[in-house]
Amino acid sequence: GKTHQAMVVILSALQTEPNLPNLVICPTSVLDHWESKLQTYAPELKLTRFYGKERNSILSGNLPPVVLTTYSILSRDVEALSKVHWNYVVLDEAQKIKNHKTHMCKATKSLKARHRLALTGTPIENRLSEMWSIFDFLMPGYLGSMQDFRKRYENPITKYQDDEKREILKKILHPFKLRRLKKDVLTELPPKTEEKRYCTLSSAQIVMYKDIISERGSTLIAKLRDESQPVEYIHIFALLTKLKRLCDHPKLVLNGTTPKGTTSGKFELFKEIMEETLESGEKAVVFSQYLEMLDMIGDWLKGIGVKFESLRGSTVDRGKVVERFQNNPDCNVFLGSLMAGGLGIDLTSASVVIHYDRWWNAAREDQATDRVHRIGQTRGVQVFKLITKGTLEEKIDAMITKKAALMNSIVESDDAMFKAF
């Protein structure tokens, strides 16, 4: 895995530069994960967290070889952290700096470092310019300015499917990236089977879906057809989100209250899959982007007497939550928000993954699935992706497939040959 390779790089760097500290920046949700991995696989590495109320006192003394911090802390304390001369600055989940205009992205680029390393399984989540932003951290200027990159590569490749430009960009990126697929590295890893399961809207959902479109959709479409009107992206996204939430369950668009007997076609399908999983004695991990949906699933599991753990952005002791799920044979289900539970944790005691609703790109979904299908997994993994027929979820599914093809065409896996200029 990327974490293990990064640890080797840091250990190697300390042999030549024992007095220069190394900084690892990661999402808050994987801070425990990094500390645990370092203590397990590199116990000789002294480390400290630059995190919490007393963190600034850490920088006043001699720093240990490894300092762990988060993107949010970096944004707040960039002035203090940019005064230190680091040997390596390692960005974990480097797609966090995909938007080059954000304060967080600018903060990472202001750090003084001899070497820079970016770790990500999702270098392109939505568009090619995200790759430019990561490379602008690694090697400023290598891909030219953002404007130049868009003109030279992004527009020809994404708008006009220019294969020649695609090949050129692949060659330019190739010497500076290492992409290894699990099937090439972990030959003993059990297979992963992905399956899309379809459902239909309940009768109540159909009425609500049509009402939302007639109330809000028709006015937006009229404005979109009028080229003199600006595109109201916020209103469009709000409408799409409302329709997505309705596909999950009517309760999510009715402020938590629904008429008695109102259900969701997707929730009924989910319960069927979950009951089959529990009957077969397997553990399951369920991802949703809506906390209210996770709450509903949690209430249903409590009602049928099933023990579960839940991880979301507000979870305080993430490490303990993961440990309880991994090690308690009576805990059968893990409920995770896609943003908080889809990164940097091991959930290998499960063998079933259910994506209750779909994110906007395949890379983020795959990254979440890989919490289960990774080193330590001994059983085949079954992945279910739930899609409501006749709704925008089918269109989102088609868009996700297209985006996955874009990333794989630019960032190919590397063969075993040694890289050289």
Short mmCIF file of C-alpha atoms in Angstrom, two decimals:
data_model
loop_
_atom_site.label_atom_id
_atom_site.label_comp_id
_atom_site.label_asym_id
_atom_site.label_seq_id
_atom_site.Cartn_x
_atom_site.Cartn_y
_atom_site.Cartn_z
CA GLY A 1 0.00 0.00 0.00
CA LYS A 2 0.89 3.66 -0.39
CA THR A 3 1.27 4.17 3.38
CA HIS A 4 3.82 1.36 3.63
CA GLN A 5 5.85 2.66 0.67
CA ALA A 6 5.87 6.16 2.17
CA MET A 7 7.18 4.78 5.48
CA VAL A 8 10.06 3.12 3.61
CA VAL A 9 10.85 6.42 1.86
CA ILE A 10 10.95 8.28 5.21
CA LEU A 11 13.14 5.59 6.85
CA SER A 12 15.48 5.76 3.86
CA ALA A 13 15.61 9.57 4.03
CA LEU A 14 16.55 9.48 7.72
CA GLN A 15 19.63 7.40 6.93
CA THR A 16 21.09 10.26 4.90
CA GLU A 17 19.46 13.22 6.72
CA PRO A 18 18.89 12.12 10.35
CA ASN A 19 18.51 15.69 11.61
CA LEU A 20 15.87 16.91 9.16
CA PRO A 21 12.26 16.26 10.22
CA ASN A 22 9.60 14.91 7.84
CA LEU A 23 6.01 16.13 7.70
CA VAL A 24 3.02 13.93 6.87
CA ILE A 25 -0.24 15.75 6.12
CA CYS A 26 -3.44 13.68 6.03
CA PRO A 27 -7.21 14.00 6.51
CA THR A 28 -8.31 14.03 10.17
CA SER A 29 -10.08 10.70 9.63
CA VAL A 30 -6.78 8.86 9.00
CA LEU A 31 -4.56 10.46 11.65
CA ASP A 32 -5.03 7.43 13.93
CA HIS A 33 -4.37 5.12 10.98
CA TRP A 34 -0.99 6.73 10.24
CA GLU A 35 0.08 6.64 13.88
CA SER A 36 -0.95 3.00 14.20
CA LYS A 37 0.88 1.96 11.00
CA LEU A 38 4.07 3.80 11.97
CA GLN A 39 4.07 2.23 15.45
CA THR A 40 3.47 -1.23 13.98
CA TYR A 41 5.84 -1.24 10.99
CA ALA A 42 8.42 1.41 11.87
CA PRO A 43 8.56 1.42 15.70
CA GLU A 44 12.06 2.95 15.64
CA LEU A 45 10.62 6.14 14.13
CA LYS A 46 9.89 8.71 16.81
CA LEU A 47 6.83 10.75 15.92
CA THR A 48 4.58 13.46 17.25
CA ARG A 49 1.18 14.80 16.33
CA PHE A 50 0.96 18.48 15.47
CA TYR A 51 -2.64 18.51 16.56
CA GLY A 52 -4.71 19.73 19.50
CA LYS A 53 -4.59 22.85 21.67
CA GLU A 54 -0.95 22.62 22.75
CA ARG A 55 0.42 21.91 19.28
CA ASN A 56 2.37 25.15 18.76
CA SER A 57 4.73 24.32 21.66
CA ILE A 58 5.93 21.29 19.64
CA LEU A 59 7.64 23.49 17.04
CA SER A 60 9.70 25.39 19.64
CA GLY A 61 11.93 22.41 20.52
CA ASN A 62 13.83 19.79 18.53
CA LEU A 63 11.40 18.04 16.24
CA PRO A 64 11.26 14.23 16.06
CA PRO A 65 11.87 12.50 12.70
CA VAL A 66 8.16 12.41 11.82
CA VAL A 67 5.48 15.03 12.44
CA LEU A 68 1.86 14.11 11.68
CA THR A 69 -0.75 16.78 11.04
CA THR A 70 -3.98 17.33 9.13
CA TYR A 71 -4.99 19.52 6.20
CA SER A 72 -7.31 21.60 8.39
CA ILE A 73 -4.53 22.28 10.95
CA LEU A 74 -2.11 23.17 8.13
CA SER A 75 -4.60 25.74 6.81
CA ARG A 76 -4.77 27.38 10.25
CA ASP A 77 -1.07 27.15 11.19
CA VAL A 78 0.64 27.47 7.82
CA GLU A 79 2.75 30.41 9.03
CA ALA A 80 4.35 28.32 11.79
CA LEU A 81 4.76 25.16 9.70
CA SER A 82 6.26 27.04 6.74
CA LYS A 83 9.14 28.28 8.94
CA VAL A 84 10.43 24.72 9.41
CA HIS A 85 12.83 23.20 6.86
CA TRP A 86 11.43 19.75 6.16
CA ASN A 87 13.21 16.92 4.38
CA TYR A 88 10.05 15.25 3.01
CA VAL A 89 6.56 16.70 2.95
CA VAL A 90 4.14 13.84 2.28
CA LEU A 91 0.57 14.57 1.25
CA ASP A 92 -1.72 11.64 1.97
CA GLU A 93 -4.99 11.64 0.01
CA ALA A 94 -3.42 14.34 -2.15
CA GLN A 95 -6.69 14.87 -4.04
CA LYS A 96 -7.45 17.21 -1.11
CA ILE A 97 -5.49 19.86 -3.04
CA LYS A 98 -7.27 19.23 -6.35
CA ASN A 99 -8.66 22.79 -6.36
CA HIS A 100 -5.64 25.06 -6.86
CA LYS A 101 -7.56 28.14 -5.71
CA THR A 102 -8.21 26.98 -2.14
CA HIS A 103 -6.31 28.26 0.90
CA MET A 104 -5.47 24.64 1.80
CA CYS A 105 -3.84 24.05 -1.58
CA LYS A 106 -1.83 27.27 -1.38
CA ALA A 107 -0.73 26.38 2.16
CA THR A 108 0.81 23.06 1.06
CA LYS A 109 2.75 24.82 -1.69
CA SER A 110 4.22 27.36 0.73
CA LEU A 111 5.99 24.67 2.84
CA LYS A 112 9.80 24.49 2.62
CA ALA A 113 10.83 20.96 1.66
CA ARG A 114 13.76 19.23 -0.05
CA HIS A 115 11.47 16.50 -1.32
CA ARG A 116 7.75 16.30 -1.96
CA LEU A 117 5.63 13.17 -2.20
CA ALA A 118 1.92 12.89 -3.05
CA LEU A 119 -0.10 9.77 -2.22
CA THR A 120 -3.50 9.32 -3.82
CA GLY A 121 -5.60 6.60 -5.33
CA THR A 122 -7.75 9.26 -6.99
CA PRO A 123 -5.50 11.80 -8.77
CA ILE A 124 -8.35 12.58 -11.18
CA GLU A 125 -11.75 12.64 -9.52
CA ASN A 126 -13.61 14.86 -11.96
CA ARG A 127 -11.30 16.68 -14.36
CA LEU A 128 -7.71 16.70 -15.63
CA SER A 129 -6.90 20.04 -13.99
CA GLU A 130 -6.88 18.21 -10.62
CA MET A 131 -3.76 16.37 -11.79
CA TRP A 132 -2.21 19.74 -12.68
CA SER A 133 -2.81 20.99 -9.13
CA ILE A 134 -1.09 17.97 -7.55
CA PHE A 135 1.88 18.33 -9.90
CA ASP A 136 2.05 22.05 -9.14
CA PHE A 137 2.75 21.02 -5.52
CA LEU A 138 5.28 18.35 -6.53
CA MET A 139 7.13 20.30 -9.25
CA PRO A 140 5.87 23.86 -9.74
CA GLY A 141 5.90 24.85 -13.40
CA TYR A 142 6.46 21.36 -14.80
CA LEU A 143 3.05 21.28 -16.51
CA GLY A 144 3.05 25.02 -17.27
CA SER A 145 0.40 27.40 -16.00
CA MET A 146 -3.16 26.23 -15.40
CA GLN A 147 -4.33 28.24 -18.42
CA ASP A 148 -1.64 26.68 -20.60
CA PHE A 149 -2.45 23.16 -19.31
CA ARG A 150 -6.14 23.57 -20.08
CA LYS A 151 -5.44 24.85 -23.58
CA ARG A 152 -2.77 22.27 -24.39
CA TYR A 153 -4.17 19.12 -22.77
CA GLU A 154 -7.46 19.29 -20.85
CA ASN A 155 -9.68 20.76 -23.57
CA PRO A 156 -8.32 18.62 -26.45
CA ILE A 157 -8.50 15.40 -24.39
CA THR A 158 -11.86 15.83 -22.65
CA LYS A 159 -13.76 17.82 -25.26
CA TYR A 160 -12.34 16.38 -28.49
CA GLN A 161 -10.93 12.97 -27.40
CA ASP A 162 -7.54 13.91 -28.84
CA ASP A 163 -5.60 10.61 -28.52
CA GLU A 164 -2.29 12.18 -29.56
CA LYS A 165 -2.45 14.74 -26.73
CA ARG A 166 -3.52 11.98 -24.33
CA GLU A 167 -0.41 9.94 -25.20
CA ILE A 168 1.87 12.98 -24.83
CA LEU A 169 0.46 13.79 -21.39
CA LYS A 170 0.84 10.17 -20.28
CA LYS A 171 4.52 10.23 -21.27
CA ILE A 172 5.11 13.54 -19.47
CA LEU A 173 3.58 12.21 -16.24
CA HIS A 174 5.05 8.71 -16.45
CA PRO A 175 8.53 9.24 -14.90
CA PHE A 176 7.09 10.89 -11.79
CA LYS A 177 4.28 8.54 -10.88
CA LEU A 178 4.08 5.02 -9.60
CA ARG A 179 0.71 3.37 -10.01
CA ARG A 180 0.42 -0.23 -9.03
CA LEU A 181 -2.84 -2.15 -9.22
CA LYS A 182 -3.74 -4.63 -6.51
CA LYS A 183 -4.08 -7.46 -9.04
CA ASP A 184 -0.40 -6.94 -9.98
CA VAL A 185 0.98 -6.56 -6.45
CA LEU A 186 -1.30 -8.65 -4.26
CA THR A 187 -1.61 -11.78 -6.33
CA GLU A 188 -2.97 -13.63 -3.30
CA LEU A 189 -5.80 -11.12 -2.75
CA PRO A 190 -9.20 -12.80 -3.16
CA PRO A 191 -11.42 -11.67 -6.05
CA LYS A 192 -13.80 -8.69 -5.89
CA THR A 193 -17.22 -8.99 -7.56
CA GLU A 194 -19.15 -5.81 -8.34
CA GLU A 195 -22.86 -5.89 -9.01
CA LYS A 196 -25.36 -3.13 -9.75
CA ARG A 197 -28.72 -3.82 -8.16
CA TYR A 198 -31.74 -1.97 -9.52
CA CYS A 199 -34.95 -0.96 -7.80
CA THR A 200 -37.97 1.21 -8.66
CA LEU A 201 -39.54 4.15 -6.89
CA SER A 202 -42.48 3.39 -4.59
CA SER A 203 -45.82 4.91 -5.60
CA ALA A 204 -45.39 7.75 -3.08
CA GLN A 205 -41.88 8.43 -4.37
CA ILE A 206 -43.12 8.63 -7.97
CA VAL A 207 -45.63 11.34 -7.05
CA MET A 208 -43.01 13.32 -5.10
CA TYR A 209 -40.38 12.94 -7.85
CA LYS A 210 -42.78 14.29 -10.50
CA ASP A 211 -43.87 17.14 -8.21
CA ILE A 212 -40.28 18.25 -7.55
CA ILE A 213 -39.45 18.26 -11.27
CA SER A 214 -42.62 20.13 -12.26
CA GLU A 215 -42.15 22.70 -9.47
CA ARG A 216 -38.43 23.38 -9.77
CA GLY A 217 -37.08 21.56 -12.81
CA SER A 218 -39.16 23.26 -15.50
CA THR A 219 -38.11 26.80 -14.46
CA LEU A 220 -34.43 25.78 -14.37
CA ILE A 221 -34.66 24.17 -17.82
CA ALA A 222 -36.27 27.33 -19.23
CA LYS A 223 -33.40 29.42 -17.82
CA LEU A 224 -30.79 27.00 -19.21
CA ARG A 225 -32.31 27.31 -22.70
CA ASP A 226 -32.09 31.10 -22.46
CA GLU A 227 -28.42 31.74 -23.34
CA SER A 228 -28.62 35.31 -22.03
CA GLN A 229 -29.24 33.95 -18.49
CA PRO A 230 -26.28 32.86 -16.29
CA VAL A 231 -26.18 29.14 -15.38
CA GLU A 232 -27.53 28.74 -11.84
CA TYR A 233 -25.21 25.96 -10.74
CA ILE A 234 -26.16 26.18 -7.06
CA HIS A 235 -29.88 25.78 -7.84
CA ILE A 236 -29.19 22.92 -10.25
CA PHE A 237 -27.06 21.10 -7.69
CA ALA A 238 -29.70 21.68 -4.98
CA LEU A 239 -32.35 20.13 -7.23
CA LEU A 240 -30.15 17.14 -8.13
CA THR A 241 -29.38 16.62 -4.44
CA LYS A 242 -33.06 16.72 -3.52
CA LEU A 243 -33.86 14.11 -6.18
CA LYS A 244 -30.97 11.92 -5.01
CA ARG A 245 -32.19 12.15 -1.41
CA LEU A 246 -35.72 11.25 -2.50
CA CYS A 247 -34.38 8.15 -4.28
CA ASP A 248 -32.79 7.11 -0.94
CA HIS A 249 -35.99 7.63 1.09
CA PRO A 250 -38.89 10.15 1.16
CA LYS A 251 -38.00 10.93 4.79
CA LEU A 252 -34.84 12.68 3.59
CA VAL A 253 -36.85 15.38 1.80
CA LEU A 254 -39.75 15.66 4.28
CA ASN A 255 -37.72 16.89 7.27
CA GLY A 256 -37.66 13.45 8.83
CA THR A 257 -41.43 12.93 8.92
CA THR A 258 -43.28 10.70 6.46
CA PRO A 259 -46.88 9.56 6.25
CA LYS A 260 -47.39 6.11 7.78
CA GLY A 261 -46.60 3.29 5.37
CA THR A 262 -44.43 5.49 3.12
CA THR A 263 -41.34 3.59 2.09
CA SER A 264 -38.58 3.60 -0.47
CA GLY A 265 -37.98 1.07 -3.22
CA LYS A 266 -34.26 1.30 -2.52
CA PHE A 267 -34.62 0.81 1.24
CA GLU A 268 -36.68 -2.36 0.65
CA LEU A 269 -33.99 -3.68 -1.74
CA PHE A 270 -31.28 -2.78 0.79
CA LYS A 271 -33.06 -4.69 3.57
CA GLU A 272 -33.27 -7.79 1.34
CA ILE A 273 -29.52 -7.71 0.59
CA MET A 274 -28.67 -7.03 4.24
CA GLU A 275 -30.87 -9.87 5.53
CA GLU A 276 -29.22 -12.31 3.07
CA THR A 277 -25.77 -11.11 4.21
CA LEU A 278 -26.57 -11.46 7.92
CA GLU A 279 -28.15 -14.91 7.42
CA SER A 280 -24.97 -16.12 5.73
CA GLY A 281 -22.89 -14.92 8.70
CA GLU A 282 -20.92 -12.30 6.76
CA LYS A 283 -20.04 -8.81 7.95
CA ALA A 284 -21.07 -5.83 5.82
CA VAL A 285 -19.89 -2.25 5.31
CA VAL A 286 -22.52 0.26 4.16
CA PHE A 287 -21.63 3.65 2.66
CA SER A 288 -23.96 6.61 2.17
CA GLN A 289 -23.29 10.31 1.69
CA TYR A 290 -26.32 11.27 3.79
CA LEU A 291 -26.07 11.01 7.57
CA GLU A 292 -29.88 10.88 7.91
CA MET A 293 -29.88 7.74 5.77
CA LEU A 294 -27.23 6.15 7.98
CA ASP A 295 -29.41 7.03 11.00
CA MET A 296 -32.42 5.31 9.39
CA ILE A 297 -30.36 2.20 8.61
CA GLY A 298 -29.04 2.25 12.18
CA ASP A 299 -32.58 2.43 13.60
CA TRP A 300 -33.64 -0.52 11.42
CA LEU A 301 -30.61 -2.59 12.54
CA LYS A 302 -31.39 -1.84 16.20
CA GLY A 303 -34.99 -2.93 15.58
CA ILE A 304 -33.87 -6.36 14.34
CA GLY A 305 -31.24 -6.71 17.09
CA VAL A 306 -28.09 -6.35 14.95
CA LYS A 307 -24.99 -4.75 16.48
CA PHE A 308 -23.20 -2.16 14.37
CA GLU A 309 -20.56 0.57 14.46
CA SER A 310 -20.87 3.95 12.76
CA LEU A 311 -18.22 6.39 11.55
CA ARG A 312 -18.88 9.93 10.33
CA GLY A 313 -17.12 13.28 10.33
CA SER A 314 -18.14 14.02 13.93
CA THR A 315 -16.87 10.68 15.32
CA VAL A 316 -14.27 11.41 18.00
CA ASP A 317 -12.38 8.14 18.60
CA ARG A 318 -12.27 6.73 15.07
CA GLY A 319 -9.57 4.17 15.84
CA LYS A 320 -11.68 2.54 18.59
CA VAL A 321 -14.76 2.40 16.32
CA VAL A 322 -12.80 0.57 13.60
CA GLU A 323 -11.13 -1.73 16.14
CA ARG A 324 -14.48 -2.76 17.66
CA PHE A 325 -15.90 -3.62 14.25
CA GLN A 326 -12.77 -5.50 13.18
CA ASN A 327 -12.37 -7.56 16.35
CA ASN A 328 -15.88 -8.07 17.76
CA PRO A 329 -17.46 -11.16 16.14
CA ASP A 330 -20.91 -9.99 17.31
CA CYS A 331 -20.63 -6.66 15.47
CA ASN A 332 -21.84 -7.40 11.95
CA VAL A 333 -22.36 -4.04 10.24
CA PHE A 334 -20.25 -0.90 9.76
CA LEU A 335 -22.07 2.27 8.68
CA GLY A 336 -19.79 4.91 7.17
CA SER A 337 -20.31 8.29 5.58
CA LEU A 338 -18.52 8.16 2.23
CA MET A 339 -16.40 11.23 3.03
CA ALA A 340 -15.24 10.15 6.51
CA GLY A 341 -15.35 6.35 6.29
CA GLY A 342 -14.08 5.97 2.73
CA LEU A 343 -10.44 6.86 3.45
CA GLY A 344 -7.44 5.33 5.19
CA ILE A 345 -8.99 2.64 7.42
CA ASP A 346 -8.97 -1.16 7.33
CA LEU A 347 -12.31 -2.97 7.44
CA THR A 348 -11.10 -6.38 6.27
CA SER A 349 -13.30 -8.35 8.68
CA ALA A 350 -16.18 -7.58 6.27
CA SER A 351 -16.72 -9.29 2.93
CA VAL A 352 -19.75 -7.34 1.65
CA VAL A 353 -19.80 -3.66 0.64
CA ILE A 354 -23.04 -1.80 -0.10
CA HIS A 355 -22.98 1.64 -1.73
CA TYR A 356 -26.47 2.81 -0.78
CA ASP A 357 -26.18 5.90 -2.97
CA ARG A 358 -23.68 6.89 -5.65
CA TRP A 359 -21.01 9.58 -5.42
CA TRP A 360 -20.20 11.70 -8.49
CA ASN A 361 -17.14 9.68 -9.53
CA ALA A 362 -15.91 6.10 -9.53
CA ALA A 363 -12.57 6.90 -7.92
CA ARG A 364 -14.12 7.91 -4.58
CA GLU A 365 -16.39 4.86 -4.55
CA ASP A 366 -13.52 2.50 -5.37
CA GLN A 367 -11.42 4.07 -2.64
CA ALA A 368 -14.21 3.36 -0.15
CA THR A 369 -14.59 -0.24 -1.39
CA ASP A 370 -10.85 -0.70 -0.90
CA ARG A 371 -11.32 -0.32 2.88
CA VAL A 372 -12.55 -3.92 2.64
CA HIS A 373 -10.70 -5.28 -0.42
CA ARG A 374 -7.10 -4.76 0.70
CA ILE A 375 -4.11 -6.39 2.42
CA GLY A 376 -5.40 -8.73 5.13
CA GLN A 377 -8.58 -9.73 3.29
CA THR A 378 -8.93 -13.52 3.08
CA ARG A 379 -12.37 -13.89 1.48
CA GLY A 380 -13.88 -12.83 -1.81
CA VAL A 381 -15.53 -9.41 -1.58
CA GLN A 382 -19.03 -8.76 -2.93
CA VAL A 383 -19.82 -5.11 -3.80
CA PHE A 384 -23.39 -3.90 -4.37
CA LYS A 385 -24.22 -0.53 -5.92
CA LEU A 386 -27.89 0.43 -5.61
CA ILE A 387 -29.52 2.33 -8.47
CA THR A 388 -33.13 3.51 -8.81
CA LYS A 389 -34.40 2.89 -12.34
CA GLY A 390 -36.08 5.69 -14.28
CA THR A 391 -34.39 8.43 -12.22
CA LEU A 392 -31.31 10.63 -12.41
CA GLU A 393 -29.40 7.83 -10.62
CA GLU A 394 -29.14 6.01 -13.95
CA LYS A 395 -27.62 9.11 -15.56
CA ILE A 396 -25.18 9.51 -12.64
CA ASP A 397 -24.14 5.88 -13.12
CA ALA A 398 -23.38 6.55 -16.81
CA MET A 399 -21.38 9.68 -15.87
CA ILE A 400 -19.38 7.77 -13.24
CA THR A 401 -18.42 5.14 -15.84
CA LYS A 402 -17.22 7.86 -18.22
CA LYS A 403 -15.08 9.54 -15.54
CA ALA A 404 -13.48 6.22 -14.57
CA ALA A 405 -12.46 5.71 -18.21
CA LEU A 406 -10.84 9.20 -18.28
CA MET A 407 -8.66 8.50 -15.22
CA ASN A 408 -7.60 5.04 -16.41
CA SER A 409 -6.67 6.36 -19.86
CA ILE A 410 -4.30 8.97 -18.37
CA VAL A 411 -2.95 7.25 -15.26
CA GLU A 412 -2.14 3.74 -16.39
CA SER A 413 -0.60 1.16 -14.10
CA ASP A 414 3.17 0.86 -14.33
CA ASP A 415 4.89 -2.25 -15.56
CA ALA A 416 7.71 -3.86 -13.64
CA MET A 417 10.43 -2.17 -15.71
CA PHE A 418 12.69 0.26 -13.92
CA LYS A 419 11.85 3.87 -14.62
CA ALA A 420 14.46 6.12 -16.14
CA PHE A 421 14.53 9.33 -18.13
#
